[in-house]
Short mmCIF file of C-alpha atoms in Angstrom, two decimals:
data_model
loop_
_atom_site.label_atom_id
_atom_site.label_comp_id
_atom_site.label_asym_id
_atom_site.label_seq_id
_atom_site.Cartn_x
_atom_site.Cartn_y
_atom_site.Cartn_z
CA UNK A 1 110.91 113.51 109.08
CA UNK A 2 114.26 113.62 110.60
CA UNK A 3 115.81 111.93 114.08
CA UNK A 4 114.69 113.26 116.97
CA UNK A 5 112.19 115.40 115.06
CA UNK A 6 108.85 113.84 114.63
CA UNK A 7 106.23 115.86 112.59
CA UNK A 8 102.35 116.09 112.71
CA UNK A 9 101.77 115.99 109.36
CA UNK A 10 100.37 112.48 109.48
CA UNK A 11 101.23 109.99 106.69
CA UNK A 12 102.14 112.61 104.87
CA UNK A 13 105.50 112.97 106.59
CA UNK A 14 106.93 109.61 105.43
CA UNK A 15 105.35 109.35 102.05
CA UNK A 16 107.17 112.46 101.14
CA UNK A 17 110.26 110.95 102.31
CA UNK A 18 109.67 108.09 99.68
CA UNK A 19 108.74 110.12 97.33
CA UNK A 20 111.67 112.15 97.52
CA UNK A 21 113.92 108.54 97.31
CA UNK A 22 111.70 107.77 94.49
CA UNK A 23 111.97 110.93 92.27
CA UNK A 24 107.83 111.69 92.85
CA UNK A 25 105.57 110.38 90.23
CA UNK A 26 105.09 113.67 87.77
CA UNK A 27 102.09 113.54 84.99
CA UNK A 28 103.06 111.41 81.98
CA UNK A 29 105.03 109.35 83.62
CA UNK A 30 103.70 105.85 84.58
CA UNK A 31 103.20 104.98 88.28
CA UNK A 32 105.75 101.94 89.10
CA UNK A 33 102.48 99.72 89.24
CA UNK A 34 101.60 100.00 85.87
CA UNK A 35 105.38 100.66 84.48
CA UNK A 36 106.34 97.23 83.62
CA UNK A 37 103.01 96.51 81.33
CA UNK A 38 103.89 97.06 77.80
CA UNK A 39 104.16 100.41 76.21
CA UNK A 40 101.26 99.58 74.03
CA UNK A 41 98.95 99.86 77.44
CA UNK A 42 100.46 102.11 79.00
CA UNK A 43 99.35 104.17 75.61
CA UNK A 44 95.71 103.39 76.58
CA UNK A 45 95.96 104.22 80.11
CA UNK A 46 97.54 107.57 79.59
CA UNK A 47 97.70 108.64 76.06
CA UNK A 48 94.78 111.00 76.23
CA UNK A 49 94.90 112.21 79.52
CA UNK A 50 98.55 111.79 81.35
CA UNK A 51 96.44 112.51 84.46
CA UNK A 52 94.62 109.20 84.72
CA UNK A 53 94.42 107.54 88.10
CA UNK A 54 94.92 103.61 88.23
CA UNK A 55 93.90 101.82 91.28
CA UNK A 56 94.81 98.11 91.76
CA UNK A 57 94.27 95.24 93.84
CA UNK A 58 96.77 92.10 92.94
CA UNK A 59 95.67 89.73 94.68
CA UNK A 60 95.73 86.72 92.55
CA UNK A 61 91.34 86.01 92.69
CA UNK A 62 90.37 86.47 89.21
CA UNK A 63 89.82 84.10 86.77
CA UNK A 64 91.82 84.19 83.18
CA UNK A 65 90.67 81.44 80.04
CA UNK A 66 92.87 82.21 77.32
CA UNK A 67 91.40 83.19 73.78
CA UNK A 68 91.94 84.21 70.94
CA UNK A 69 93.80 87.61 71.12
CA UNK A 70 93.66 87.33 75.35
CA UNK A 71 92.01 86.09 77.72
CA UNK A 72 88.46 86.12 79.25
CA UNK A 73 88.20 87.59 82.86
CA UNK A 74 86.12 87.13 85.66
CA UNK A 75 86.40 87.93 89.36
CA UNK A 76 85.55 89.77 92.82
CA UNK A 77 88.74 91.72 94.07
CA UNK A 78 87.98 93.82 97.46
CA UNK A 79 90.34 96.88 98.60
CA UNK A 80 91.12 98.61 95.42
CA UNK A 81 91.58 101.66 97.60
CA UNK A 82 90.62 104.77 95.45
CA UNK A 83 89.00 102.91 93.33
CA UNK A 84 86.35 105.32 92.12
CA UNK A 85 88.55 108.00 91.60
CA UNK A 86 90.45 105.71 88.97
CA UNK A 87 89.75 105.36 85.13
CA UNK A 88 91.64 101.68 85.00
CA UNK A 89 92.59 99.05 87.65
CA UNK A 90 94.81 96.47 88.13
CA UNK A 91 93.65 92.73 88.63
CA UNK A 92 95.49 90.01 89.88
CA UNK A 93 94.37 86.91 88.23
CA UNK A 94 95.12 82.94 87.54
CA UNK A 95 95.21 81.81 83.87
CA UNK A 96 94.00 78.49 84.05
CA UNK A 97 94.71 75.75 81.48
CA UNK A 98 92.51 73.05 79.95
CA UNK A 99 92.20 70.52 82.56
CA UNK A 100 91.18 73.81 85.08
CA UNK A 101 94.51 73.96 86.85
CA UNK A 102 96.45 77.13 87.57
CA UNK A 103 99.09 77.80 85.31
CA UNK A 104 100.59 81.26 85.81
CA UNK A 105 99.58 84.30 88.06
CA UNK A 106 99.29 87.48 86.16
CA UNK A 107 98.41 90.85 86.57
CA UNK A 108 96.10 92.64 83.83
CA UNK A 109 94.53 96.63 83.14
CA UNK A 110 91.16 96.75 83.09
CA UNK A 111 89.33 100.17 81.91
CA UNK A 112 86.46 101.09 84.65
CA UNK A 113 83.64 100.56 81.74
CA UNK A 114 84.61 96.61 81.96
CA UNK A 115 83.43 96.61 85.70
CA UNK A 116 81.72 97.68 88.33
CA UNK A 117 82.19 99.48 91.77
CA UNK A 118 80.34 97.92 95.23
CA UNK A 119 80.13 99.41 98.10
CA UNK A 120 80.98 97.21 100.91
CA UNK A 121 84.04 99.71 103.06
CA UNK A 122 82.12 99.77 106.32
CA UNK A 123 85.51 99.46 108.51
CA UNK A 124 86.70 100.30 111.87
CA UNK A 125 90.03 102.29 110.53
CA UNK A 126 91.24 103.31 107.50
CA UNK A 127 87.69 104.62 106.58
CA UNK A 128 88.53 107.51 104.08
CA UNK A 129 90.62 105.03 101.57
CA UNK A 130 87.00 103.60 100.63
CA UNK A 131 88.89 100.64 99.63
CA UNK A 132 85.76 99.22 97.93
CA UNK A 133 85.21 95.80 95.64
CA UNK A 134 85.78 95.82 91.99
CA UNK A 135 83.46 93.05 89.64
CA UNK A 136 84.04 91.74 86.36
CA UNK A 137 82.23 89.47 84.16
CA UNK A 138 83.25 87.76 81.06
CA UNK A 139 85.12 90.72 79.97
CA UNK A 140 87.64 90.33 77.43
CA UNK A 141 91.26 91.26 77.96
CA UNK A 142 93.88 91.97 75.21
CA UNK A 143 97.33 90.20 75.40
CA UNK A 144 98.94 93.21 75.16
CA UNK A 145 97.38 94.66 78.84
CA UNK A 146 98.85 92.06 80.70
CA UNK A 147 101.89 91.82 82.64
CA UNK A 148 103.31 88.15 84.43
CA UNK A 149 103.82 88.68 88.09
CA UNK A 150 107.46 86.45 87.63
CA UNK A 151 108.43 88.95 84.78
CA UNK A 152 107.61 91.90 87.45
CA UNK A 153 109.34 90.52 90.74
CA UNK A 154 112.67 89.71 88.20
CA UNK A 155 112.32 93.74 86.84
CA UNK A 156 112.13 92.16 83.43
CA UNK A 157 108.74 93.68 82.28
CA UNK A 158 108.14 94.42 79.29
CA UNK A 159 107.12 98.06 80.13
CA UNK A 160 110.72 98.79 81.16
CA UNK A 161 112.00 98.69 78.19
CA UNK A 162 110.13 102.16 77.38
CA UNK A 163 110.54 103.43 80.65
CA UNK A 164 114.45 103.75 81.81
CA UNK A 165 114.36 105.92 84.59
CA UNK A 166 115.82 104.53 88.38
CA UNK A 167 112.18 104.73 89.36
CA UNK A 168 111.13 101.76 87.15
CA UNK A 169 114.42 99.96 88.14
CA UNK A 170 113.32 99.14 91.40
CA UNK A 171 111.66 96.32 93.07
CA UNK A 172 107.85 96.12 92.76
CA UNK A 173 107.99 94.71 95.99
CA UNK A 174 110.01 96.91 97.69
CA UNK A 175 107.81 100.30 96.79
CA UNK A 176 104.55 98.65 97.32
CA UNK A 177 104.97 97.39 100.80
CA UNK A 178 106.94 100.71 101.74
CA UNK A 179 103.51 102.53 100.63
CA UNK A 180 101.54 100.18 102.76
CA UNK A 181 103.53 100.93 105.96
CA UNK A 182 104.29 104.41 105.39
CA UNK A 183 100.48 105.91 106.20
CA UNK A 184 100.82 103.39 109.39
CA UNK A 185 103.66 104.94 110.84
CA UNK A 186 102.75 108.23 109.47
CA UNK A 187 99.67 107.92 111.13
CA UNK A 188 101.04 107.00 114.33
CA UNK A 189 103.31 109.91 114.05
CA UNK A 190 100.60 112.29 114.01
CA UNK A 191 99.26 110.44 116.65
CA UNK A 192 101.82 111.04 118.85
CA UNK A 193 102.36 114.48 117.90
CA UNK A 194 98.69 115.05 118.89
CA UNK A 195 99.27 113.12 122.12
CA UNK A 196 101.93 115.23 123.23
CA UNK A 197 100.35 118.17 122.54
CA UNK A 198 97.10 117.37 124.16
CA UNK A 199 98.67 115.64 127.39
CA UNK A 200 100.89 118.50 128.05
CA UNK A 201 98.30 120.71 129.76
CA UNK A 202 96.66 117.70 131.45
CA UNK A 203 96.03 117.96 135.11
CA UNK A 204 95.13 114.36 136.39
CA UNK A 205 92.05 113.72 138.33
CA UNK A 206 93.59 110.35 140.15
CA UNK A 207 96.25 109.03 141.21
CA UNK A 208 97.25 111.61 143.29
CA UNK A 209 96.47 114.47 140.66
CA UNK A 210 99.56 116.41 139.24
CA UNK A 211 100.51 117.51 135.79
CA UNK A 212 100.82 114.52 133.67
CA UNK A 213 103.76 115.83 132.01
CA UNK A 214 105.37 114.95 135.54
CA UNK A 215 104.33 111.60 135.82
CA UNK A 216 108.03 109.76 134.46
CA UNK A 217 106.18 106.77 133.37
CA UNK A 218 104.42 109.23 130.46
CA UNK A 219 107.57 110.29 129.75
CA UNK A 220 108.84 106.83 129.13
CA UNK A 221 106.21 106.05 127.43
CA UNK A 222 106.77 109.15 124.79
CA UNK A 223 110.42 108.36 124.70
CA UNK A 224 109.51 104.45 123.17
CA UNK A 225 107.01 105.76 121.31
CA UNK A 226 109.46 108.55 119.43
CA UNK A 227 112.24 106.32 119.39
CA UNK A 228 109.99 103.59 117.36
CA UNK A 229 108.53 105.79 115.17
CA UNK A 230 112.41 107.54 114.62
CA UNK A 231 113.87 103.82 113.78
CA UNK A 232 111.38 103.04 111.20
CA UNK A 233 111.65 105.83 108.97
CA UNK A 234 115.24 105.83 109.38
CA UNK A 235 115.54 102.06 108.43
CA UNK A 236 113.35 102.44 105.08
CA UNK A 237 114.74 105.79 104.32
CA UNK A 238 118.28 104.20 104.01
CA UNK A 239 117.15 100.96 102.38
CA UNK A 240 115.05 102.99 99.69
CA UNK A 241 118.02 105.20 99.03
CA UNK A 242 120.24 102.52 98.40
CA UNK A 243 118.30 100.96 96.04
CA UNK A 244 117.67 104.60 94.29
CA UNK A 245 121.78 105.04 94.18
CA UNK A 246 121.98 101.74 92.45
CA UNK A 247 119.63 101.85 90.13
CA UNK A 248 120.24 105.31 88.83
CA UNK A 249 124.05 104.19 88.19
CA UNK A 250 122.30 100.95 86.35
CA UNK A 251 123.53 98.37 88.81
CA UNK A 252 121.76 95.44 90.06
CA UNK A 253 119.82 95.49 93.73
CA UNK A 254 120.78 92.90 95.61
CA UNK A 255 119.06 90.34 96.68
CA UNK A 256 120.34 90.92 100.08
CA UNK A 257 118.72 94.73 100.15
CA UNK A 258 115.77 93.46 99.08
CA UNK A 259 115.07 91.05 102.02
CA UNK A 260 116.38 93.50 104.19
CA UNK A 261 113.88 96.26 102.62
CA UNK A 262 111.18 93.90 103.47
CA UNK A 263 112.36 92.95 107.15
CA UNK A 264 112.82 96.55 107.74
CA UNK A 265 109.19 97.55 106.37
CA UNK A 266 107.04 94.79 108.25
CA UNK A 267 108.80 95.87 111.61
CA UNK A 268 108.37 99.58 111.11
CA UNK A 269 104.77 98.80 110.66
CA UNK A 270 104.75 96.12 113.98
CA UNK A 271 106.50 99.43 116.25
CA UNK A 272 104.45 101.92 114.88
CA UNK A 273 101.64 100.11 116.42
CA UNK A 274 103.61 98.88 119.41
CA UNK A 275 103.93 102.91 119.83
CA UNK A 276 100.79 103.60 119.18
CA UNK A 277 99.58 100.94 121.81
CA UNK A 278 101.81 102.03 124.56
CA UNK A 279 100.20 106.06 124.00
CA UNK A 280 96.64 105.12 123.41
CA UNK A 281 97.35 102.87 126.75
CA UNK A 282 98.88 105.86 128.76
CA UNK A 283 96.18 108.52 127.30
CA UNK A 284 93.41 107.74 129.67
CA UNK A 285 90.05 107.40 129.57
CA UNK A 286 89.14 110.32 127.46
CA UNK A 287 91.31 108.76 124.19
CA UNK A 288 88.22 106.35 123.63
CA UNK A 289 85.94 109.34 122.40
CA UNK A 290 85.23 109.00 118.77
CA UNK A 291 86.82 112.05 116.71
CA UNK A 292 90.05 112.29 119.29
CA UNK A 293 93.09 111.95 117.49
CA UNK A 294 94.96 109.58 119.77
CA UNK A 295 91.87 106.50 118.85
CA UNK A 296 92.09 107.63 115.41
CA UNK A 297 95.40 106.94 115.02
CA UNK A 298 95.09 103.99 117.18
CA UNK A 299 92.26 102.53 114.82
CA UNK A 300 93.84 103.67 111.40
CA UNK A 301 97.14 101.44 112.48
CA UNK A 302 95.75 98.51 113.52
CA UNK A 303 93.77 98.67 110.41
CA UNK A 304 96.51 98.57 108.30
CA UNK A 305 98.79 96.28 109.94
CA UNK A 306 96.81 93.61 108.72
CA UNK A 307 97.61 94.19 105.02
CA UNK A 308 98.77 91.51 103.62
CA UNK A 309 102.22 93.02 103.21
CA UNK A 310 102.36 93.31 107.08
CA UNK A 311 102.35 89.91 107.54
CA UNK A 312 105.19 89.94 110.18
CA UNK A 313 106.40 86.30 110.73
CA UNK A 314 105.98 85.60 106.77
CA UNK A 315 107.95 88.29 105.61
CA UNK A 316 110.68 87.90 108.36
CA UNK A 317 111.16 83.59 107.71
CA UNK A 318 112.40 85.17 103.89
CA UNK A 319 114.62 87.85 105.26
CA UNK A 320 116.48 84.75 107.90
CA UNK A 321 115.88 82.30 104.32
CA UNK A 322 118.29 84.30 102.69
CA UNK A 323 120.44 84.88 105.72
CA UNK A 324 120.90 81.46 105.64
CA UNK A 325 121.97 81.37 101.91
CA UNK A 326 118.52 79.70 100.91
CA UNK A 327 116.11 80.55 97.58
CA UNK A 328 113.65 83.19 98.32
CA UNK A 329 110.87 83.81 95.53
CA UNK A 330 108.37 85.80 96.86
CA UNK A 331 106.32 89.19 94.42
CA UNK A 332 106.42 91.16 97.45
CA UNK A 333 110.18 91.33 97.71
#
């Protein structure tokens, strides 16, 4: 996707852009998930069959006892998108000490015969990730399959030790919220490819009839719309590449680029659906039948604006934090 070019192919236009930044992830090599784990699992996960899919959900709801050798997990996570397409996931859990207190957040692999699958993705948008719950119970976990979440946000896991390439070198953070917002806006771009391809034609019944294509508040409306969608792939595209440059010459990222990474990502995701909002608003009554694109689009981006790495206000308090020369510690930056 390029300025003043928007494409329809849906979320498929920005996700290539990142995975261009990002140098793709080719079979054999780990996704940046799983690349800080130690080689060791990275061996189970994808010594037989480079091909295996991981799905994840890191949210920090399981339950980790330490024994001998690992730990003993237990939990509910929900939206592990993909999940039954994958052969592993990734848990967030909480080891917790004697007295029952947390004591570190960690993230482990667990191989899908050590849980179970339910059914629960009956949602208003987003329907096709079937971003379904994942159970375990009492299953045992080996040391060397888990990963601390403070090891991952300082890229000091153990995993990138065996894995040296850029794409391992960047933030966690950064990658994993860019993924979340990319389908938004790529959505929204199809969206309003499919709006201005379907409004073109239209002859209004009200208002005084006429073309709609005459009417200048539609073509206000498209102007706000392509200009949000053009600023938000423009803003992570540059902040992506910059981290790729620097990590492929082996420098550090700045704390700076990642905060402004972050504030970049949350507000592409808040215009996209600003954009979205102002079409779906202009479209008429005939964008609330099921199946049209415009209330597909609509639906899909409001659904995932409320990841939790769209939280808006959150994210934007670190990025003015750090403006103001104050810690930030946060595993999503």
């Amino acid at each position: 996707m390029r300025s003043g070019r928007l494409l329809p192919g849906g979320a498929g236009d920005l996700r290539g852009v990142l995975l261009h930044r990002l140098g793709g992830v080719r079979p054999g090599r780990p996704p940046l998930a799983a690349g800080p784990v130690p080689r060791r699992a990275q061996d189970d996960v994808w010594g037989e069959d480079p091909d295996t899919r991981v799905s994840s959900s890191c949210a920090p709801v399981g339950r980790l006892t330490p024994v001998e050798g690992g730990y003993e997990l237990s939990g509910r996570w929900s939206f592990s998108s993909g999940c039954e397409h994958a052969g592993w996931a990734l848990l967030g859990a909480i080891v917790v000490g004697a007295q029952g207190r947390p004591v570190d957040f960690l993230t482990v692999l667990v191989p899908r015969r050590d849980y179970r699958i339910e059914d629960v993705w009956d949602v208003v948008g987003l329907r096709g990730t079937a971003s379904n719950d994942i159970l375990v119970e009492s299953v045992f976990v080996p040391a060397h399959r888990v990963l601390r979440n403070y090891e991952q946000a300082q890229l000091k896991g153990p995993g990138q030790q065996a894995n040296r390439g850029p794409l391992h070198r960047l933030p966690f953070g950064t990658v994993f919220t860019s993924a979340i917002t990319a389908p938004v806006v790529g959505a929204v771009s199809g969206g309003y490819a499919s709006y201005v391809s379907l409004m073109k034609e239209r002859v209004r019944l009200s208002l005084g009839g006429g073309r709609f294509a005459e009417d200048p508040f539609a073509q206000v409306a498209i102007a706000r719309a392509a200009s949000d969608i053009d600023a938000t792939v423009l803003q992570m595209d540059r902040n992506v590449r910059e981290m790729y440059e620097l990590a492929s010459a082996g420098r550090d990222i700045p704390m700076e680029l990642r905060l402004r990474a972050r504030r970049d990502q949350v507000r592409g995701t808040e215009r996209a659906v600003e954009a979205i909002d102002l079409l779906f608003k202009t479209a008429g009554g005939n964008s609330l039948r099921r199946g049209n694109p415009i209330e597909r689009a609509w639906r899909d981006a409001h659904a995932g604006s409320v990841h939790v790495a769209n939280d808006v206000e959150r994210a934007l308090a670190m990025y003015g934090r750090g403006a103001f020369g104050l810690t930030v510690e946060d595993n999503l930056v």
